[in-house]
CSV table of N, CA and C in Angstrom, one decimal:
chain,number,residue,atom,x,y,z
V,11,UNK,N,-0.6,-26.2,-23.0
V,11,UNK,CA,-1.3,-27.1,-22.0
V,11,UNK,C,-0.9,-26.8,-20.7
V,12,UNK,N,0.3,-26.8,-20.6
V,12,UNK,CA,1.0,-26.8,-19.2
V,12,UNK,C,0.9,-25.3,-18.6
V,13,UNK,N,0.5,-24.4,-19.3
V,13,UNK,CA,0.6,-22.9,-18.8
V,13,UNK,C,-0.6,-22.7,-17.8
V,14,UNK,N,0.0,-22.1,-16.7
V,14,UNK,CA,-0.8,-21.8,-15.5
V,14,UNK,C,-1.4,-20.3,-15.6
V,15,UNK,N,-2.8,-20.1,-15.4
V,15,UNK,CA,-3.2,-18.7,-15.7
V,15,UNK,C,-2.8,-18.1,-14.6
V,16,UNK,N,-2.8,-16.6,-15.2
V,16,UNK,CA,-2.0,-15.6,-14.4
V,16,UNK,C,-3.0,-15.4,-13.2
V,17,UNK,N,-2.4,-15.3,-11.9
V,17,UNK,CA,-3.3,-14.7,-10.8
V,17,UNK,C,-4.4,-13.2,-11.4
V,18,UNK,N,-5.5,-13.2,-10.7
V,18,UNK,CA,-6.1,-12.0,-11.0
V,18,UNK,C,-5.6,-10.9,-10.5
V,19,UNK,N,-4.7,-11.1,-9.6
V,19,UNK,CA,-4.1,-9.7,-9.0
V,19,UNK,C,-3.0,-9.2,-9.9
V,20,UNK,N,-3.0,-9.7,-10.9
V,20,UNK,CA,-2.0,-9.3,-11.7
V,20,UNK,C,-1.9,-7.8,-12.1
V,21,UNK,N,-3.1,-7.5,-12.3
V,21,UNK,CA,-3.6,-6.0,-12.2
V,21,UNK,C,-2.4,-5.2,-11.4
V,22,UNK,N,-2.8,-5.5,-10.2
V,22,UNK,CA,-1.8,-4.7,-9.3
V,22,UNK,C,-0.4,-5.2,-9.1
V,23,UNK,N,-0.3,-6.2,-9.6
V,23,UNK,CA,0.8,-6.9,-9.6
V,23,UNK,C,1.6,-7.3,-8.1
V,24,UNK,N,0.5,-7.6,-7.3
V,24,UNK,CA,0.8,-8.0,-6.0
V,24,UNK,C,0.5,-9.6,-5.8
V,25,UNK,N,1.1,-10.1,-4.8
V,25,UNK,CA,0.9,-11.7,-4.5
V,25,UNK,C,-0.3,-11.6,-3.7
V,26,UNK,N,-1.3,-12.6,-4.0
V,26,UNK,CA,-2.4,-13.0,-3.1
V,26,UNK,C,-2.1,-12.6,-1.5
V,27,UNK,N,-1.2,-13.3,-1.2
V,27,UNK,CA,-0.8,-13.1,0.5
V,27,UNK,C,-0.7,-11.8,1.0
V,28,UNK,N,-0.4,-10.9,-0.2
V,28,UNK,CA,-0.1,-9.3,0.0
V,28,UNK,C,-1.4,-9.0,0.5
V,29,UNK,N,-2.2,-9.0,-0.5
V,29,UNK,CA,-3.5,-8.5,-0.3
V,29,UNK,C,-4.4,-9.2,0.9
V,30,UNK,N,-4.3,-10.5,1.2
V,30,UNK,CA,-4.7,-11.0,2.3
V,30,UNK,C,-4.4,-10.0,3.6
V,31,UNK,N,-2.9,-9.9,3.7
V,31,UNK,CA,-2.6,-9.2,4.8
V,31,UNK,C,-3.0,-7.8,4.7
V,32,UNK,N,-3.1,-7.1,3.6
V,32,UNK,CA,-3.7,-5.9,3.7
V,32,UNK,C,-4.9,-5.7,4.0
V,33,UNK,N,-5.8,-6.6,3.8
V,33,UNK,CA,-7.1,-6.8,4.3
V,33,UNK,C,-7.2,-6.6,5.8
V,34,UNK,N,-6.5,-7.3,6.5
V,34,UNK,CA,-6.3,-7.2,7.8
V,34,UNK,C,-5.9,-6.1,8.3
V,35,UNK,N,-4.8,-5.3,7.7
V,35,UNK,CA,-4.5,-3.9,8.1
V,35,UNK,C,-5.1,-2.8,7.8
V,36,UNK,N,-6.1,-2.7,6.6
V,36,UNK,CA,-6.6,-1.8,6.2
V,36,UNK,C,-8.2,-1.8,6.1
V,37,UNK,N,-9.1,-1.1,6.7
V,37,UNK,CA,-10.4,-1.4,7.1
V,37,UNK,C,-11.0,-0.9,5.9
V,38,UNK,N,-10.5,-0.1,5.1
V,38,UNK,CA,-11.3,0.4,3.6
V,38,UNK,C,-11.4,-0.9,2.6
V,39,UNK,N,-10.5,-1.9,2.8
V,39,UNK,CA,-10.3,-3.0,1.8
V,39,UNK,C,-11.0,-4.3,2.2
V,40,UNK,N,-12.4,-4.3,1.9
V,40,UNK,CA,-13.1,-5.5,2.3
V,40,UNK,C,-13.8,-6.1,1.0
V,41,UNK,N,-13.2,-6.6,0.3
V,41,UNK,CA,-13.9,-7.2,-1.0
V,41,UNK,C,-14.9,-8.4,-0.4
V,42,UNK,N,-15.8,-8.2,-1.5
V,42,UNK,CA,-17.1,-9.4,-1.3
V,42,UNK,C,-16.5,-10.8,-1.3
V,43,UNK,N,-17.1,-11.5,-1.0
V,43,UNK,CA,-16.6,-12.8,-1.4
V,43,UNK,C,-17.9,-13.8,-1.9
V,44,UNK,N,-17.4,-14.5,-2.9
V,44,UNK,CA,-18.3,-15.5,-3.7
V,44,UNK,C,-18.9,-16.7,-2.9
V,45,UNK,N,-19.6,-17.5,-3.1
V,45,UNK,CA,-20.1,-18.5,-2.7
V,45,UNK,C,-19.1,-19.4,-2.2
V,46,UNK,N,-18.1,-19.6,-3.1
V,46,UNK,CA,-16.7,-20.6,-2.8
V,46,UNK,C,-15.8,-19.8,-1.8
V,47,UNK,N,-16.1,-18.7,-1.3
V,47,UNK,CA,-15.1,-18.1,-0.8
V,47,UNK,C,-14.0,-17.0,-1.3
V,48,UNK,N,-14.0,-17.4,-2.9
V,48,UNK,CA,-13.2,-16.6,-3.5
V,48,UNK,C,-13.4,-15.1,-3.3
V,49,UNK,N,-12.2,-14.2,-3.3
V,49,UNK,CA,-12.6,-12.7,-3.1
V,49,UNK,C,-12.9,-11.9,-4.5
V,50,UNK,N,-13.9,-11.4,-4.6
V,50,UNK,CA,-14.3,-10.5,-5.7
V,50,UNK,C,-14.0,-9.1,-5.4
V,51,UNK,N,-13.0,-8.6,-6.0
V,51,UNK,CA,-12.6,-7.2,-5.8
V,51,UNK,C,-13.4,-6.2,-6.9
V,52,UNK,N,-14.2,-5.3,-6.2
V,52,UNK,CA,-14.7,-4.2,-7.2
V,52,UNK,C,-13.8,-2.9,-7.6
V,53,UNK,N,-14.1,-2.3,-8.7
V,53,UNK,CA,-13.2,-1.2,-8.8
V,53,UNK,C,-12.9,-0.1,-7.6
V,54,UNK,N,-13.9,0.0,-6.8
V,54,UNK,CA,-13.4,0.9,-5.2
V,54,UNK,C,-12.1,-0.1,-4.8
V,55,UNK,N,-12.3,-1.4,-4.6
V,55,UNK,CA,-11.3,-2.2,-3.7
V,55,UNK,C,-10.0,-2.2,-4.7
V,56,UNK,N,-10.0,-1.9,-6.0
V,56,UNK,CA,-8.9,-1.9,-6.7
V,56,UNK,C,-8.1,-0.7,-6.6
V,57,UNK,N,-9.0,0.6,-6.6
V,57,UNK,CA,-8.5,1.8,-6.3
V,57,UNK,C,-7.8,2.1,-4.9
V,58,UNK,N,-8.4,1.3,-4.0
V,58,UNK,CA,-7.9,1.4,-2.7
V,58,UNK,C,-6.7,0.5,-2.7
V,59,UNK,N,-6.6,-0.7,-3.2
V,59,UNK,CA,-5.4,-1.3,-3.4
V,59,UNK,C,-4.2,-0.9,-4.2
V,60,UNK,N,-4.3,-0.2,-5.4
V,60,UNK,CA,-3.5,0.9,-5.9
V,60,UNK,C,-2.9,2.0,-5.2
V,61,UNK,N,-3.8,2.7,-4.4
V,61,UNK,CA,-3.2,3.8,-3.5
V,61,UNK,C,-2.4,3.1,-2.2
V,62,UNK,N,-2.9,1.9,-2.0
V,62,UNK,CA,-1.9,1.5,-0.7
V,62,UNK,C,-0.8,1.1,-1.3
V,63,UNK,N,-0.5,0.6,-2.5
V,63,UNK,CA,0.6,0.4,-3.1
V,63,UNK,C,1.6,1.4,-3.4
V,64,UNK,N,0.7,2.4,-4.0
V,64,UNK,CA,1.6,3.6,-3.9
V,64,UNK,C,2.1,4.4,-2.7
V,65,UNK,N,1.1,4.3,-1.5
V,65,UNK,CA,1.8,4.8,-0.5
V,65,UNK,C,3.0,4.0,0.1
V,66,UNK,N,2.9,2.8,0.1
V,66,UNK,CA,3.9,1.9,0.4
V,66,UNK,C,5.0,1.8,-0.3
V,67,UNK,N,5.0,1.7,-1.3
V,67,UNK,CA,5.9,1.2,-2.3
V,67,UNK,C,6.5,2.3,-3.0
V,68,UNK,N,5.9,3.6,-3.5
V,68,UNK,CA,6.4,4.5,-4.1
V,68,UNK,C,6.8,5.7,-3.1
V,69,UNK,N,6.0,6.0,-2.3
V,69,UNK,CA,6.0,7.1,-1.3
V,69,UNK,C,6.7,6.8,0.0
V,70,UNK,N,6.9,5.3,0.0
V,70,UNK,CA,7.8,5.1,1.5
V,70,UNK,C,7.0,5.1,2.7
V,71,UNK,N,5.7,5.0,2.7
V,71,UNK,CA,5.1,5.2,3.9
V,71,UNK,C,5.2,3.9,4.8
V,72,UNK,N,5.1,3.9,5.8
V,72,UNK,CA,4.9,2.6,7.0
V,72,UNK,C,3.6,2.2,6.6
V,73,UNK,N,3.4,0.8,7.3
V,73,UNK,CA,1.9,0.3,7.1
V,73,UNK,C,1.1,1.3,8.0
V,74,UNK,N,1.7,1.9,9.5
V,74,UNK,CA,0.9,2.6,10.1
V,74,UNK,C,0.7,4.0,9.4
V,75,UNK,N,1.7,4.8,8.7
V,75,UNK,CA,1.5,5.9,8.3
V,75,UNK,C,0.5,5.7,7.1
V,76,UNK,N,0.5,4.7,6.0
V,76,UNK,CA,-0.4,4.5,5.0
V,76,UNK,C,-1.7,4.5,5.7
V,77,UNK,N,-2.1,3.7,6.9
V,77,UNK,CA,-3.4,3.7,7.4
V,77,UNK,C,-3.8,4.9,7.6
V,78,UNK,N,-3.1,5.9,8.5
V,78,UNK,CA,-3.4,7.3,9.0
V,78,UNK,C,-3.8,8.1,7.3
V,79,UNK,N,-2.8,7.8,6.4
V,79,UNK,CA,-3.3,8.5,5.2
V,79,UNK,C,-4.6,8.2,4.7
V,80,UNK,N,-5.0,6.6,4.4
V,80,UNK,CA,-6.0,6.1,4.1
V,80,UNK,C,-7.3,6.6,4.8
V,81,UNK,N,-7.0,6.9,6.0
V,81,UNK,CA,-8.1,6.9,6.9
V,81,UNK,C,-8.3,8.7,7.1
V,82,UNK,N,-7.8,9.5,6.5
V,82,UNK,CA,-7.9,10.9,6.2
V,82,UNK,C,-7.0,11.7,7.3
V,83,UNK,N,-6.3,10.8,8.1
V,83,UNK,CA,-5.3,11.6,8.9
V,83,UNK,C,-4.3,12.1,8.2
V,84,UNK,N,-3.1,12.5,9.1
V,84,UNK,CA,-1.9,13.3,8.7
V,84,UNK,C,-1.2,12.3,7.7
V,85,UNK,N,-1.0,11.0,8.1
V,85,UNK,CA,-0.5,10.0,7.1
V,85,UNK,C,1.0,10.1,7.6
V,86,UNK,N,1.3,10.6,8.6
V,86,UNK,CA,3.2,10.8,9.1
V,86,UNK,C,3.1,10.5,10.3
V,87,UNK,N,3.8,9.4,10.7
V,87,UNK,CA,4.4,8.7,11.9
V,87,UNK,C,5.6,9.2,12.2
V,88,UNK,N,6.2,8.8,13.1
V,88,UNK,CA,7.4,9.5,13.8
V,88,UNK,C,8.6,9.2,12.6
V,89,UNK,N,8.5,7.8,12.2
V,89,UNK,CA,9.4,7.6,11.2
V,89,UNK,C,9.3,8.4,10.0
V,90,UNK,N,8.5,8.7,9.5
V,90,UNK,CA,8.1,9.6,8.5
V,90,UNK,C,8.5,11.0,8.7
V,91,UNK,N,8.6,11.6,9.7
V,91,UNK,CA,8.8,13.0,10.2
V,91,UNK,C,10.7,12.8,10.2
V,92,UNK,N,11.0,11.9,10.9
V,92,UNK,CA,12.5,11.6,10.9
V,92,UNK,C,13.1,11.6,9.7
V,93,UNK,N,12.7,10.5,8.6
V,93,UNK,CA,13.2,10.6,7.2
V,93,UNK,C,13.2,11.9,6.6
V,94,UNK,N,12.0,12.9,6.7
V,94,UNK,CA,11.7,14.0,6.1
V,94,UNK,C,12.8,14.9,6.7
V,95,UNK,N,13.0,14.7,7.6
V,95,UNK,CA,14.1,15.8,8.5
V,95,UNK,C,15.4,15.5,8.3
V,96,UNK,N,15.7,14.2,8.1
V,96,UNK,CA,17.2,14.1,7.6
V,96,UNK,C,17.5,14.2,6.3
V,97,UNK,N,16.4,14.2,5.2
V,97,UNK,CA,16.5,14.6,4.1
V,97,UNK,C,16.6,16.4,3.7
V,98,UNK,N,16.0,16.8,4.5
V,98,UNK,CA,15.9,18.4,4.7
V,98,UNK,C,17.4,18.9,4.9
V,99,UNK,N,17.9,18.2,6.0
V,99,UNK,CA,19.2,18.2,6.8
V,99,UNK,C,20.3,18.3,5.8
V,100,UNK,N,20.3,17.0,4.8
V,100,UNK,CA,21.1,16.8,3.9
V,100,UNK,C,21.1,17.8,2.9
V,101,UNK,N,20.1,18.4,2.6
V,101,UNK,CA,19.9,19.3,1.4
V,101,UNK,C,20.5,20.6,2.0
V,102,UNK,N,20.3,21.1,3.5
V,102,UNK,CA,21.0,22.3,3.8
V,102,UNK,C,22.7,22.1,4.1
V,103,UNK,N,23.0,20.5,4.2
V,103,UNK,CA,24.3,20.7,4.4
V,103,UNK,C,25.1,20.9,3.1
V,104,UNK,N,24.4,20.3,1.8
V,104,UNK,CA,24.9,20.7,0.8
V,104,UNK,C,25.0,21.9,0.2
V,105,UNK,N,24.0,22.9,0.6
V,105,UNK,CA,24.2,24.1,0.3
V,105,UNK,C,25.0,25.0,1.0
V,106,UNK,N,25.3,24.6,2.3
V,106,UNK,CA,26.5,25.1,3.0
V,106,UNK,C,27.9,24.6,2.7
V,107,UNK,N,28.1,23.9,1.8
V,107,UNK,CA,29.2,23.1,1.3
V,107,UNK,C,29.9,24.3,0.4
């Protein structure tokens, strides 16, 4: 009886404040709102959410890089290029040892 229902965002495993922030950063993420103002996510919204989550949490993109990737741009900002260069240089160093 005292059990609180799981938030509807449990499918994506994200807190509601994260989704609200992403809505301000990613123009692709614009869920409809019901009469009470509650967000109504459709399949395309969920697809966008899961893609953004993958870019940020799994692939290590910055918000800026993820925005570029989602908008069809290169998706690589200066930080991404530096991290890739560091990784490649470490690999070269290991080969040379």
